[in-house]
Short mmCIF file of C-alpha atoms in Angstrom, two decimals:
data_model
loop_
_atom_site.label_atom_id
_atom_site.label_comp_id
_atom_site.label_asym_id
_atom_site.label_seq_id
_atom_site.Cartn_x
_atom_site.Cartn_y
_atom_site.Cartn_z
CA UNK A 800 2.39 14.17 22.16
CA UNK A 801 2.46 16.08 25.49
CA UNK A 802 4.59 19.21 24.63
CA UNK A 803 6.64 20.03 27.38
CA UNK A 804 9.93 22.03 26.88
CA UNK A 805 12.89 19.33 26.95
CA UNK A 806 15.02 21.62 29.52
CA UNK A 807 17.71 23.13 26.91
CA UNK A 808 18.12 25.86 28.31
CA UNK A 809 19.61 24.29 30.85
CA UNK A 810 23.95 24.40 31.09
CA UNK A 811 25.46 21.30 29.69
CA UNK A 812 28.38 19.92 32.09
CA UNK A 813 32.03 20.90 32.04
CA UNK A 814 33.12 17.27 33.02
CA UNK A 815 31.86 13.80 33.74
CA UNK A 816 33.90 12.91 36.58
CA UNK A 817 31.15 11.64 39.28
CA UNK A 818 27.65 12.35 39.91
CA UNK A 819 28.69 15.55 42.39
CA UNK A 820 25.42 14.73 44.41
CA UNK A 821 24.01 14.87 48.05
CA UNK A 822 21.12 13.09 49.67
CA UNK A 823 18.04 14.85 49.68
CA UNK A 824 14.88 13.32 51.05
CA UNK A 825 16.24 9.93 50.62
CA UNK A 826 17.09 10.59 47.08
CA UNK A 827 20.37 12.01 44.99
CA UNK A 828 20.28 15.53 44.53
CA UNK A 829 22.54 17.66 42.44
CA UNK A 830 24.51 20.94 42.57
CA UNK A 831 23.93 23.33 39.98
CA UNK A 832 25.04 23.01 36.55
CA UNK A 833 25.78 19.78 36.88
CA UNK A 834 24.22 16.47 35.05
CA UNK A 835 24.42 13.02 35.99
CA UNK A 836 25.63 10.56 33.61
CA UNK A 837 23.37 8.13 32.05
CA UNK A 838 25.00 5.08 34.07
CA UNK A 839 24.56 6.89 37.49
CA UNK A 840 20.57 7.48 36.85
CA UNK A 841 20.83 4.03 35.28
CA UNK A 842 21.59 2.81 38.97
CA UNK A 843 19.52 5.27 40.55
CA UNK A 844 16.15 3.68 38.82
CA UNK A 845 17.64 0.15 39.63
CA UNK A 846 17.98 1.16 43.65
CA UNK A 847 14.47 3.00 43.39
CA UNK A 848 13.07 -0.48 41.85
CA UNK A 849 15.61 -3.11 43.59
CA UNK A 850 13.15 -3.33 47.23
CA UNK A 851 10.20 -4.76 44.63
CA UNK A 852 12.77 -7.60 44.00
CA UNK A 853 12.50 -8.69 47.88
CA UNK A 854 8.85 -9.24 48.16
CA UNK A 855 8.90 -12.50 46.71
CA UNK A 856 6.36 -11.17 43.90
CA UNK A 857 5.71 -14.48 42.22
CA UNK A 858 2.97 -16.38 40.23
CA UNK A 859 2.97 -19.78 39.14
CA UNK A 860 2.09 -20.11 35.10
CA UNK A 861 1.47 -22.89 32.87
CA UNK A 862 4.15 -22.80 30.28
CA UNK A 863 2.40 -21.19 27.24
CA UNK A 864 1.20 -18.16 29.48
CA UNK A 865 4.63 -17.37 30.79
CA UNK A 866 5.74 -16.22 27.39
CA UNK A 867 7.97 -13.07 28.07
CA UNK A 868 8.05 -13.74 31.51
CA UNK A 869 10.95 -13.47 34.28
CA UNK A 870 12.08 -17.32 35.30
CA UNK A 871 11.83 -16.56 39.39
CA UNK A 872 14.15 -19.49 40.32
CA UNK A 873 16.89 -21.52 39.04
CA UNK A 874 15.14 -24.73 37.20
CA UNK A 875 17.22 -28.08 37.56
CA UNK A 876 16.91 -30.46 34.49
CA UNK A 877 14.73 -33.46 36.25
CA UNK A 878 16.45 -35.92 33.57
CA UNK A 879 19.13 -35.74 30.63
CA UNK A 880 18.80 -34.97 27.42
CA UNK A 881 18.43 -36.96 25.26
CA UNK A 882 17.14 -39.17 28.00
CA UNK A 883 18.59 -42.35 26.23
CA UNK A 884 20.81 -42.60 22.88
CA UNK A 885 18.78 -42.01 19.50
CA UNK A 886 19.95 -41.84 15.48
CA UNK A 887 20.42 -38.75 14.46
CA UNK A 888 19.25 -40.12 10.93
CA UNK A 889 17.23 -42.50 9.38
CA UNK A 890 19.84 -45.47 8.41
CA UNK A 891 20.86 -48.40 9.57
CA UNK A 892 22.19 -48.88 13.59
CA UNK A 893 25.09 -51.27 13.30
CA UNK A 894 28.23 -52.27 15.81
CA UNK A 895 31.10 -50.43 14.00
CA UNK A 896 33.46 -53.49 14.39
CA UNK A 897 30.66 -55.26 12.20
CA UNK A 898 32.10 -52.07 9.40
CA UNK A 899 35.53 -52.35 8.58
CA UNK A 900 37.88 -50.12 6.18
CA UNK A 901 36.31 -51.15 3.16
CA UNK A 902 32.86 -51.23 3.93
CA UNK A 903 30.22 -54.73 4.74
CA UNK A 904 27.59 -56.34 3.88
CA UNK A 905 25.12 -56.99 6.80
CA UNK A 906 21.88 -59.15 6.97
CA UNK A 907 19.14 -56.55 8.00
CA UNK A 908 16.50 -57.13 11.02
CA UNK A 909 13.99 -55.98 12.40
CA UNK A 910 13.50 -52.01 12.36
CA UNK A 911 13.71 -49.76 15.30
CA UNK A 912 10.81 -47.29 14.73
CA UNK A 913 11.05 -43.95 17.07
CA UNK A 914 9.22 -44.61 20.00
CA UNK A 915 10.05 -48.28 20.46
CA UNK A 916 12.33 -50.12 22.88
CA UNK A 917 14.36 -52.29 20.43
CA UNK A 918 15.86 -56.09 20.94
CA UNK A 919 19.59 -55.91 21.22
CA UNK A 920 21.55 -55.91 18.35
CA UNK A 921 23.06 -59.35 17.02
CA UNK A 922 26.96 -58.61 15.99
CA UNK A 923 26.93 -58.92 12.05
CA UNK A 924 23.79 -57.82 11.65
CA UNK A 925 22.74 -54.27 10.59
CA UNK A 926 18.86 -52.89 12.10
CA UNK A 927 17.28 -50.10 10.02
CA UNK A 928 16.30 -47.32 12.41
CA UNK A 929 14.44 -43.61 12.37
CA UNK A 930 15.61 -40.47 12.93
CA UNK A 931 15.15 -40.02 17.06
CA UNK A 932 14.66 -43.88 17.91
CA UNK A 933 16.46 -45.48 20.39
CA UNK A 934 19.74 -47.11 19.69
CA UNK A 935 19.44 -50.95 20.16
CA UNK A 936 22.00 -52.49 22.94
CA UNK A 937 24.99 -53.52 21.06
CA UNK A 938 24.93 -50.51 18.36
CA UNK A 939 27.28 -48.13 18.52
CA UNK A 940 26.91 -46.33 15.17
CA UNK A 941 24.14 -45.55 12.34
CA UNK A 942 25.04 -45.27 8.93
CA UNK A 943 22.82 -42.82 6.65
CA UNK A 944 20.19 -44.98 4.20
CA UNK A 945 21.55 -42.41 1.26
CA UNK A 946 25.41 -44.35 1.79
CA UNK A 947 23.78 -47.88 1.81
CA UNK A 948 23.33 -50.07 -1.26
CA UNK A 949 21.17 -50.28 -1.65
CA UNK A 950 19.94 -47.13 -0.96
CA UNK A 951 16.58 -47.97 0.56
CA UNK A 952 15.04 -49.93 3.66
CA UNK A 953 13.53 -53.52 2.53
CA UNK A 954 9.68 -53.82 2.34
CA UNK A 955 8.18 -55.29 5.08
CA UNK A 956 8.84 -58.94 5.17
CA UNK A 957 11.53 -58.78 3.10
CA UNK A 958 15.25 -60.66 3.65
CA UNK A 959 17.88 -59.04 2.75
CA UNK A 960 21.36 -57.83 3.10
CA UNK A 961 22.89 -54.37 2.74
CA UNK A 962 26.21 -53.30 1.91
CA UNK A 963 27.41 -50.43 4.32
CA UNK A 964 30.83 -47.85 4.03
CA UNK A 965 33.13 -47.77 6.98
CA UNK A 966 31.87 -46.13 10.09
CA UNK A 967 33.14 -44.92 13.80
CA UNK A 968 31.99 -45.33 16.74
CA UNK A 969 29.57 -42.74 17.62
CA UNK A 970 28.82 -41.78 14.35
CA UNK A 971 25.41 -40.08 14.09
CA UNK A 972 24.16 -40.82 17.60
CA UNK A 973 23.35 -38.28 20.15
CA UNK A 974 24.26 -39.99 23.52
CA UNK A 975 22.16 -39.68 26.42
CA UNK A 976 22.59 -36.34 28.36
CA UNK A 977 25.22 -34.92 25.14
CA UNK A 978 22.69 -32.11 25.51
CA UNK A 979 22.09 -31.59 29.55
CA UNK A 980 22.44 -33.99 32.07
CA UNK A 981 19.96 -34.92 34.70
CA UNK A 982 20.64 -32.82 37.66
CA UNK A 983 22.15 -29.69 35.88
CA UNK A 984 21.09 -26.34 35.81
CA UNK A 985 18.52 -26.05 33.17
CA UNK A 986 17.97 -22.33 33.25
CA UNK A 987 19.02 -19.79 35.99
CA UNK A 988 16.41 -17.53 37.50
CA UNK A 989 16.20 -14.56 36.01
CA UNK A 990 16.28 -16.13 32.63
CA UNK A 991 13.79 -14.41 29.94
CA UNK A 992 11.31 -17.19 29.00
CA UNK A 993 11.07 -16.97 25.13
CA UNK A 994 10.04 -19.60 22.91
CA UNK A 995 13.17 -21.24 23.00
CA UNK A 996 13.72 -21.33 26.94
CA UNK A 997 9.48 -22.67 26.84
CA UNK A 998 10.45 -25.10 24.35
CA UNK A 999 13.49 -26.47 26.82
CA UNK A 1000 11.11 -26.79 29.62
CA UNK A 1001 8.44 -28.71 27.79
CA UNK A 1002 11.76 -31.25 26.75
CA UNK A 1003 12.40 -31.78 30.37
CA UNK A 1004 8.27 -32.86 31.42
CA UNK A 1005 8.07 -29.61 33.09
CA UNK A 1006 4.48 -28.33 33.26
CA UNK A 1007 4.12 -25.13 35.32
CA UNK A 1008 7.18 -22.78 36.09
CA UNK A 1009 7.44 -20.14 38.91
CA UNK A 1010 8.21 -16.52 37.10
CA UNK A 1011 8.29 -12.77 38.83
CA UNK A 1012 4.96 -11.61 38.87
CA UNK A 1013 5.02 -8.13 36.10
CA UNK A 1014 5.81 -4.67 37.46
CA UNK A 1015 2.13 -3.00 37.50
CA UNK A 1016 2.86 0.78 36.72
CA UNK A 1017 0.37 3.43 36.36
CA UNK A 1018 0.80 5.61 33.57
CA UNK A 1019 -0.05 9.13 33.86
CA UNK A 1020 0.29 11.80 30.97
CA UNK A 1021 -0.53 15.39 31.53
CA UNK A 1022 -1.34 18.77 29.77
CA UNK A 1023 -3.89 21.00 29.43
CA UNK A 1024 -2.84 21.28 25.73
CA UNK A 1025 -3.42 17.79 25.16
CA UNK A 1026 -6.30 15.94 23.76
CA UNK A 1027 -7.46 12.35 23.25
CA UNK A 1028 -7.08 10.90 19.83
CA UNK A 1029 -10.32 10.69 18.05
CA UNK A 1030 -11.66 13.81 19.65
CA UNK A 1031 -12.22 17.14 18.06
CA UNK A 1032 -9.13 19.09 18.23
CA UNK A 1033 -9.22 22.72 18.73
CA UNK A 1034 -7.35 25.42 18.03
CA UNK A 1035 -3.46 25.79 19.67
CA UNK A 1036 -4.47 22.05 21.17
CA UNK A 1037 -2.39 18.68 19.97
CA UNK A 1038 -3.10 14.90 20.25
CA UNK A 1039 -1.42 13.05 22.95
CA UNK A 1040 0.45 10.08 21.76
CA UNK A 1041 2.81 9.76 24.91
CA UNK A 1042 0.10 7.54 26.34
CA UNK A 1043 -0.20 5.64 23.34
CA UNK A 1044 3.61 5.17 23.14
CA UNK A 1045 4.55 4.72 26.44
CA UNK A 1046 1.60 2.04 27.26
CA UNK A 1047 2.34 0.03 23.83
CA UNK A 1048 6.17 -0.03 25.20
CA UNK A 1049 5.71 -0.68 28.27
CA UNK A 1050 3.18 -3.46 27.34
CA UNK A 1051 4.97 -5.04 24.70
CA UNK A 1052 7.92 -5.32 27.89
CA UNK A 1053 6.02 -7.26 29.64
CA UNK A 1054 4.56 -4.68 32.16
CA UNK A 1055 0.77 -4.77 33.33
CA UNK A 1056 -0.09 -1.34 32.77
CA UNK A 1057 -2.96 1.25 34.37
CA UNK A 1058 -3.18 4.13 32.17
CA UNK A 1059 -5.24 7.30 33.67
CA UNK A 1060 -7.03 9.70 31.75
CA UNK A 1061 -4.52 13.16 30.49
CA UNK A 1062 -4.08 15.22 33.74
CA UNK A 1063 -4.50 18.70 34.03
CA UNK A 1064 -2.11 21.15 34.81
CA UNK A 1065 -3.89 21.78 38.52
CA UNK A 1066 -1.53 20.41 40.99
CA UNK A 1067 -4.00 19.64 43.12
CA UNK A 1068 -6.23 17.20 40.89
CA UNK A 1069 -3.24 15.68 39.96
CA UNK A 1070 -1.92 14.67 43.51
CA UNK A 1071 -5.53 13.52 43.73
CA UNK A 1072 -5.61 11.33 40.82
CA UNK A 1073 -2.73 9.71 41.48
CA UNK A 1074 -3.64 8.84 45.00
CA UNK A 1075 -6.95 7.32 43.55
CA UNK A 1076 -4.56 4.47 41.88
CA UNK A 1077 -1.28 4.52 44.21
CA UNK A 1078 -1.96 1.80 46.29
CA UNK A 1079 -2.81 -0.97 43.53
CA UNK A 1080 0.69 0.05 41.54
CA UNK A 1081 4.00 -1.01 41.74
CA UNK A 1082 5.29 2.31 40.37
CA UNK A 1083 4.38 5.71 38.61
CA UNK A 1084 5.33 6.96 35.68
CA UNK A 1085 4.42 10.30 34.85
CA UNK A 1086 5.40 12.09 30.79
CA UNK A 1087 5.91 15.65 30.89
CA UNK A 1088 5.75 18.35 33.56
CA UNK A 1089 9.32 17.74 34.87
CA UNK A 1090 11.54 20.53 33.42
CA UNK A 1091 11.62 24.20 34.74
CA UNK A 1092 8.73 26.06 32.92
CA UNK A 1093 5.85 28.01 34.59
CA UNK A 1094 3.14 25.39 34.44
CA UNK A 1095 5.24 22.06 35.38
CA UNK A 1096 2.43 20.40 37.09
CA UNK A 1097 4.24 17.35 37.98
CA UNK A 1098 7.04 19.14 39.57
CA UNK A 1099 4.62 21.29 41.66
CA UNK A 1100 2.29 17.83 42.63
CA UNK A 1101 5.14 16.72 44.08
CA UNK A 1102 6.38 19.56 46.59
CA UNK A 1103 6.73 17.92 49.85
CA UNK A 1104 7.34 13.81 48.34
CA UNK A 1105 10.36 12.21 48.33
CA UNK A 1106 11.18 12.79 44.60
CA UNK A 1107 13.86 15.69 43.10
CA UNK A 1108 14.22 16.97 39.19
CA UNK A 1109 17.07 16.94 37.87
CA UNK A 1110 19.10 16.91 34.53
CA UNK A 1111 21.00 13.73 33.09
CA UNK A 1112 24.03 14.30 30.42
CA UNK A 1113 21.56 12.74 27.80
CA UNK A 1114 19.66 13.70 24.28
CA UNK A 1115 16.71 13.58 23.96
CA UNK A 1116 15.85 13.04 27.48
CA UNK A 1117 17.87 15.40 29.55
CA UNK A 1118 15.20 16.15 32.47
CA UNK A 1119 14.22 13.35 34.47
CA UNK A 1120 12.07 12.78 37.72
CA UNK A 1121 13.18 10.37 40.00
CA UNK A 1122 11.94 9.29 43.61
CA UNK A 1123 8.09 8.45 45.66
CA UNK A 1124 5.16 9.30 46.09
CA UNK A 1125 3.34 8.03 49.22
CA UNK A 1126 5.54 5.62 49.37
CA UNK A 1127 5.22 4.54 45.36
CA UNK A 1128 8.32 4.58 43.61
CA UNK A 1129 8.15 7.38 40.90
CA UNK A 1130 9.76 8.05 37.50
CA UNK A 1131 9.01 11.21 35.77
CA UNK A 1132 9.44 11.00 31.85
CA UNK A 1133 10.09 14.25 29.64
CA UNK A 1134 6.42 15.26 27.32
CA UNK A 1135 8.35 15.40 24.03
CA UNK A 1136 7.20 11.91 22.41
CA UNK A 1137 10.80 10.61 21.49
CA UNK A 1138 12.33 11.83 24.94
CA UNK A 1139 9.58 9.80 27.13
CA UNK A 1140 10.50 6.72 25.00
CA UNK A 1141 14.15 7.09 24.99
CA UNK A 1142 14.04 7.51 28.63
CA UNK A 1143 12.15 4.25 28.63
CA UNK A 1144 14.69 2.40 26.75
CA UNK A 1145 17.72 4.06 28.39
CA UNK A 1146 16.84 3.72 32.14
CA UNK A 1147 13.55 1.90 33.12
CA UNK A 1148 13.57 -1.39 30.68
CA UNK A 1149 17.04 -2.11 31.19
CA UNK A 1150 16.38 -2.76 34.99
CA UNK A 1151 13.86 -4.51 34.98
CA UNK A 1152 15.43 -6.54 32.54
CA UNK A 1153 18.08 -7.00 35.21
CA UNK A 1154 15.53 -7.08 38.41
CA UNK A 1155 13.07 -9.18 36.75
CA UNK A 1156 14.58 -10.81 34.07
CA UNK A 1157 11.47 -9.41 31.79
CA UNK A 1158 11.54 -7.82 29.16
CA UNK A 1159 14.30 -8.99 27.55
CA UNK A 1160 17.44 -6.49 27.17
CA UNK A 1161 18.68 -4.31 23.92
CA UNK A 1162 21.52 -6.35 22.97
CA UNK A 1163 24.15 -3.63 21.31
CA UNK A 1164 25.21 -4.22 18.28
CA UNK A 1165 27.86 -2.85 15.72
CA UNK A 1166 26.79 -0.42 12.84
CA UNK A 1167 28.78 2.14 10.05
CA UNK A 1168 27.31 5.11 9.85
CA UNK A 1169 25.55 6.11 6.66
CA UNK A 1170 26.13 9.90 7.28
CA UNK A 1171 28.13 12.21 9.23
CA UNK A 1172 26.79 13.76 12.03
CA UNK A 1173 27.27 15.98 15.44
CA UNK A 1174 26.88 15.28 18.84
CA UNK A 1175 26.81 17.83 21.78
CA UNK A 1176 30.65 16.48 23.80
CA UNK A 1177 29.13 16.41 27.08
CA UNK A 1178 25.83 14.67 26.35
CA UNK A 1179 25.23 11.20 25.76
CA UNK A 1180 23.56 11.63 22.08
CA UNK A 1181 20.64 9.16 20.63
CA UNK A 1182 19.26 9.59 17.42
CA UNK A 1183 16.93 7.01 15.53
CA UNK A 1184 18.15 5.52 12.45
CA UNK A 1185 17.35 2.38 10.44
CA UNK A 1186 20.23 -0.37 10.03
CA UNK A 1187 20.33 -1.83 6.48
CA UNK A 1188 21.08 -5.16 5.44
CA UNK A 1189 24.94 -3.73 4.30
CA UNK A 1190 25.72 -3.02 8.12
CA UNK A 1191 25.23 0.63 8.15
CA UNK A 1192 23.08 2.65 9.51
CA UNK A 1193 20.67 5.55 8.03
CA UNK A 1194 19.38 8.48 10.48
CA UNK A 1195 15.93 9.06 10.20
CA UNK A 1196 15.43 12.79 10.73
CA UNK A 1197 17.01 14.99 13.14
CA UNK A 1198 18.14 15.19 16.50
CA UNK A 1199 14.89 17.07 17.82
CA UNK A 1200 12.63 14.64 20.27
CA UNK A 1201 9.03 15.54 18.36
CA UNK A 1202 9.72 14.22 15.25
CA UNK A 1203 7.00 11.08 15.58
CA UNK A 1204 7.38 10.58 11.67
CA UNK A 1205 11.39 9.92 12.04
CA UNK A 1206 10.95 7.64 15.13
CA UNK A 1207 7.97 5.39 13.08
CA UNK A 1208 10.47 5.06 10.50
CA UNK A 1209 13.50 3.64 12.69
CA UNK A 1210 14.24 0.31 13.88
CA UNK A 1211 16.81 0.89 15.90
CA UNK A 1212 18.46 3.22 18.69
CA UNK A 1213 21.76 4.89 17.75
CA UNK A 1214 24.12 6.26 20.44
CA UNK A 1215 26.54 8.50 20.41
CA UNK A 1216 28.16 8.71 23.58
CA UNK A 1217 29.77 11.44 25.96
CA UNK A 1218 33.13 12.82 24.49
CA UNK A 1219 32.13 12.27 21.00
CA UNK A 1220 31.31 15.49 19.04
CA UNK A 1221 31.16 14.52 15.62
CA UNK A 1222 31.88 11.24 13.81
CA UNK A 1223 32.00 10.51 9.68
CA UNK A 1224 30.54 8.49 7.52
CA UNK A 1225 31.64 5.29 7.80
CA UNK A 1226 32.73 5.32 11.33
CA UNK A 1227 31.54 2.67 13.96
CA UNK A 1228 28.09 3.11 16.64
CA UNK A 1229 26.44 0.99 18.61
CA UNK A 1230 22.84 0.23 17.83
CA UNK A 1231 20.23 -1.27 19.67
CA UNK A 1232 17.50 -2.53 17.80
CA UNK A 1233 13.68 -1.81 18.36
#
């Protein structure tokens, strides 16, 4: 981890009402003692990102590489689904007037295997047919084999008859289009392209789809006390796994990631390394370096850019950086391991699940707490916790943003929001799973 001090000594707000900001170098600034709520840095990051949006940043992919992907533009189904009527089970197609109350017996013809274009369908007669074939002209209905008697289709070559219950019209046929019809909206852009929306595509003959090309971000993580895993570790130094978290997250969102080597804590080098990669990324992303200590070397590389520091009501996570350098938009994560990922999760893949339609969003869910717990009032709280199959949820370790162990244990996000100070056992969070 990069250890950076998280900024607590900084005042917590008397209020939320409004962001109490001014415009500073293009950017929101704040007054003193003052933090901006998670929704207003929420939008901030989305107006920093929105202009990458405009520049029609699109690729065209064959289907099976634009897993995860953003869908670009709206896709209009080229034909229905089902494109004609099939049996939804292996039985016999038949003309429901042919079935009265009471059942019939029907001479069977010839079988309509999937695949085939059947002969039209003689009134009293009854044609055994496969799960997905097409219904014959003159068929309205298809009675299960498991309800015939008897029970079974006839060998090949073999005449016969088959008794059959009562059936209705429509019984066990999907009708052409029931699913989408030719001309709809198939998926809007914007859509996340998972297996399922993939699998829709393929249905409707389509080969290649247009998607939003990923973000490319260059990740940056800094500290002279930090040192590469696998190295020799010396005394008073740590391992960095901000870099290691950050780029696993970020890559597992969908986002094409440059990762630089740890930065010192010379502003100078720093300014120059990230001008070396600036101008083939999309963004920066910096971890640590961003609250008020003595050696804050991302702060100090960025004297004279269009970027501010400043706090939002939020834990872990409070200080943020926020703005651009030559240019590049900018985002400046906390160095404590758990902050730099919350502050992932809470500001940066949200929009760009809005923007981009990739990665796909936290969807909140519903837990009961499996412990009490307390919450600063004017911070938006959020610890790590684990939700069992029962519905509640356990907290894995504290509220402190080093514990690594605690957040390798968790599978999910638990929030506590502003106004809340303490809440029971029992009592209801949302949760968004990792």
């Amino acid at each position: 981890m990069t250890a950076r001090t998280e900024g607590r000594t900084m005042h917590s707000p008397p209020h939320q009402h409004g962001d109490a900001s001014h415009h500073v170098h293009g950017v929101h600034s704040q007054t003193p003692h003052q933090a901006r709520s998670v929704a207003l840095h929420r939008t901030a990051v989305a107006e920093l990102l929105a202009p990458l949006l405009a520049q029609g940043r699109t690729e065209t992919l064959v289907l099976r590489d634009a897993l995860g992907k953003g869908l670009a533009h709206d896709v209009p189904a080229p034909l229905s689904l089902p494109p004609f009527a099939n049996s939804q089970m292996d039985g016999f197609a038949v003309n429901s007037l042919d079935v009265p109350d009471g059942g019939a017996e029907l001479r069977v013809v010839v079988p309509v295997p999937a695949g085939a274009v059947p002969a039209a369908l003689d009134r009293g007669t009854a044609a055994p047919i496969m799960t997905g074939a097409m219904i014959p002209a003159g068929a309205d209905a298809v009675v299960p084999v498991e309800r015939a008697v008897p029970d079974r289709f006839p060998a090949p070559g073999e005449t016969t008859t088959v008794w059959l219950a009562a059936t209705a019209a429509g019984t066990f046929v999907r009708s052409a289009g029931s699913d989408i019809e030719a001309g709809e909206r198939a998926l809007a852009a914007g859509t996340f392209l998972g297996p399922a929306q993939l699998g829709l595509l393929a249905a409707l003959g389509i080969a290649e789809v247009t998607v939003r090309r990923p973000v490319t971000v260059l990740l940056a993580t800094t500290g002279d006390e930090v040192v590469e895993p696998g190295q020799p570790l010396p005394a008073g130094k740590i391992y960095d796994s901000n870099g290691t978290l950050l780029e696993s997250a970020m890559r597992q969102a969908g986002l094409a990631v440059v990762r630089t080597a740890i930065a010192s804590d010379h502003p100078d080098e720093f300014r120059t390394l990230l001008r070396g990669h600036a101008g083939a990324v999309d963004l920066i992303v910096t971890t640590g370096g961003v609250s008020k200590g003595a050696y804050e070397v991302v702060r100090q590389a960025m004297e004279g850019q269009a970027t501010e520091f400043l706090h939002v009501a939020m834990q872990p996570g409070g200080p943020q950086g926020i703005g651009t350098f030559d240019g590049v938009p900018f985002l400046g994560f906390p160095g404590n391991p758990v902050s730099c990922l919350v502050s992932f999760e809470m500001f940066l893949r949200p929009v760009l699940a809005e923007l981009f339609g990739s990665p796909a969003p936290r969807i909140p869910a519903r837990a009961r707490l499996g412990q009490s717990l307390s919450s600063p009032e004017h911070k938006h709280q959020v610890r790590r916790g684990t939700l069992q199959g029962d519905g509640t949820v356990r907290l894995e370790g504290g509220e402190s943003s080093h514990l690594m162990h605690a957040l390798a244990g968790s599978n999910a996000l638990v929030h506590i929001p502003v106004g809340v100070s303490a809440l029971a056992e029992g009592d209801e969070v949302e949760v968004w799973m990792l």
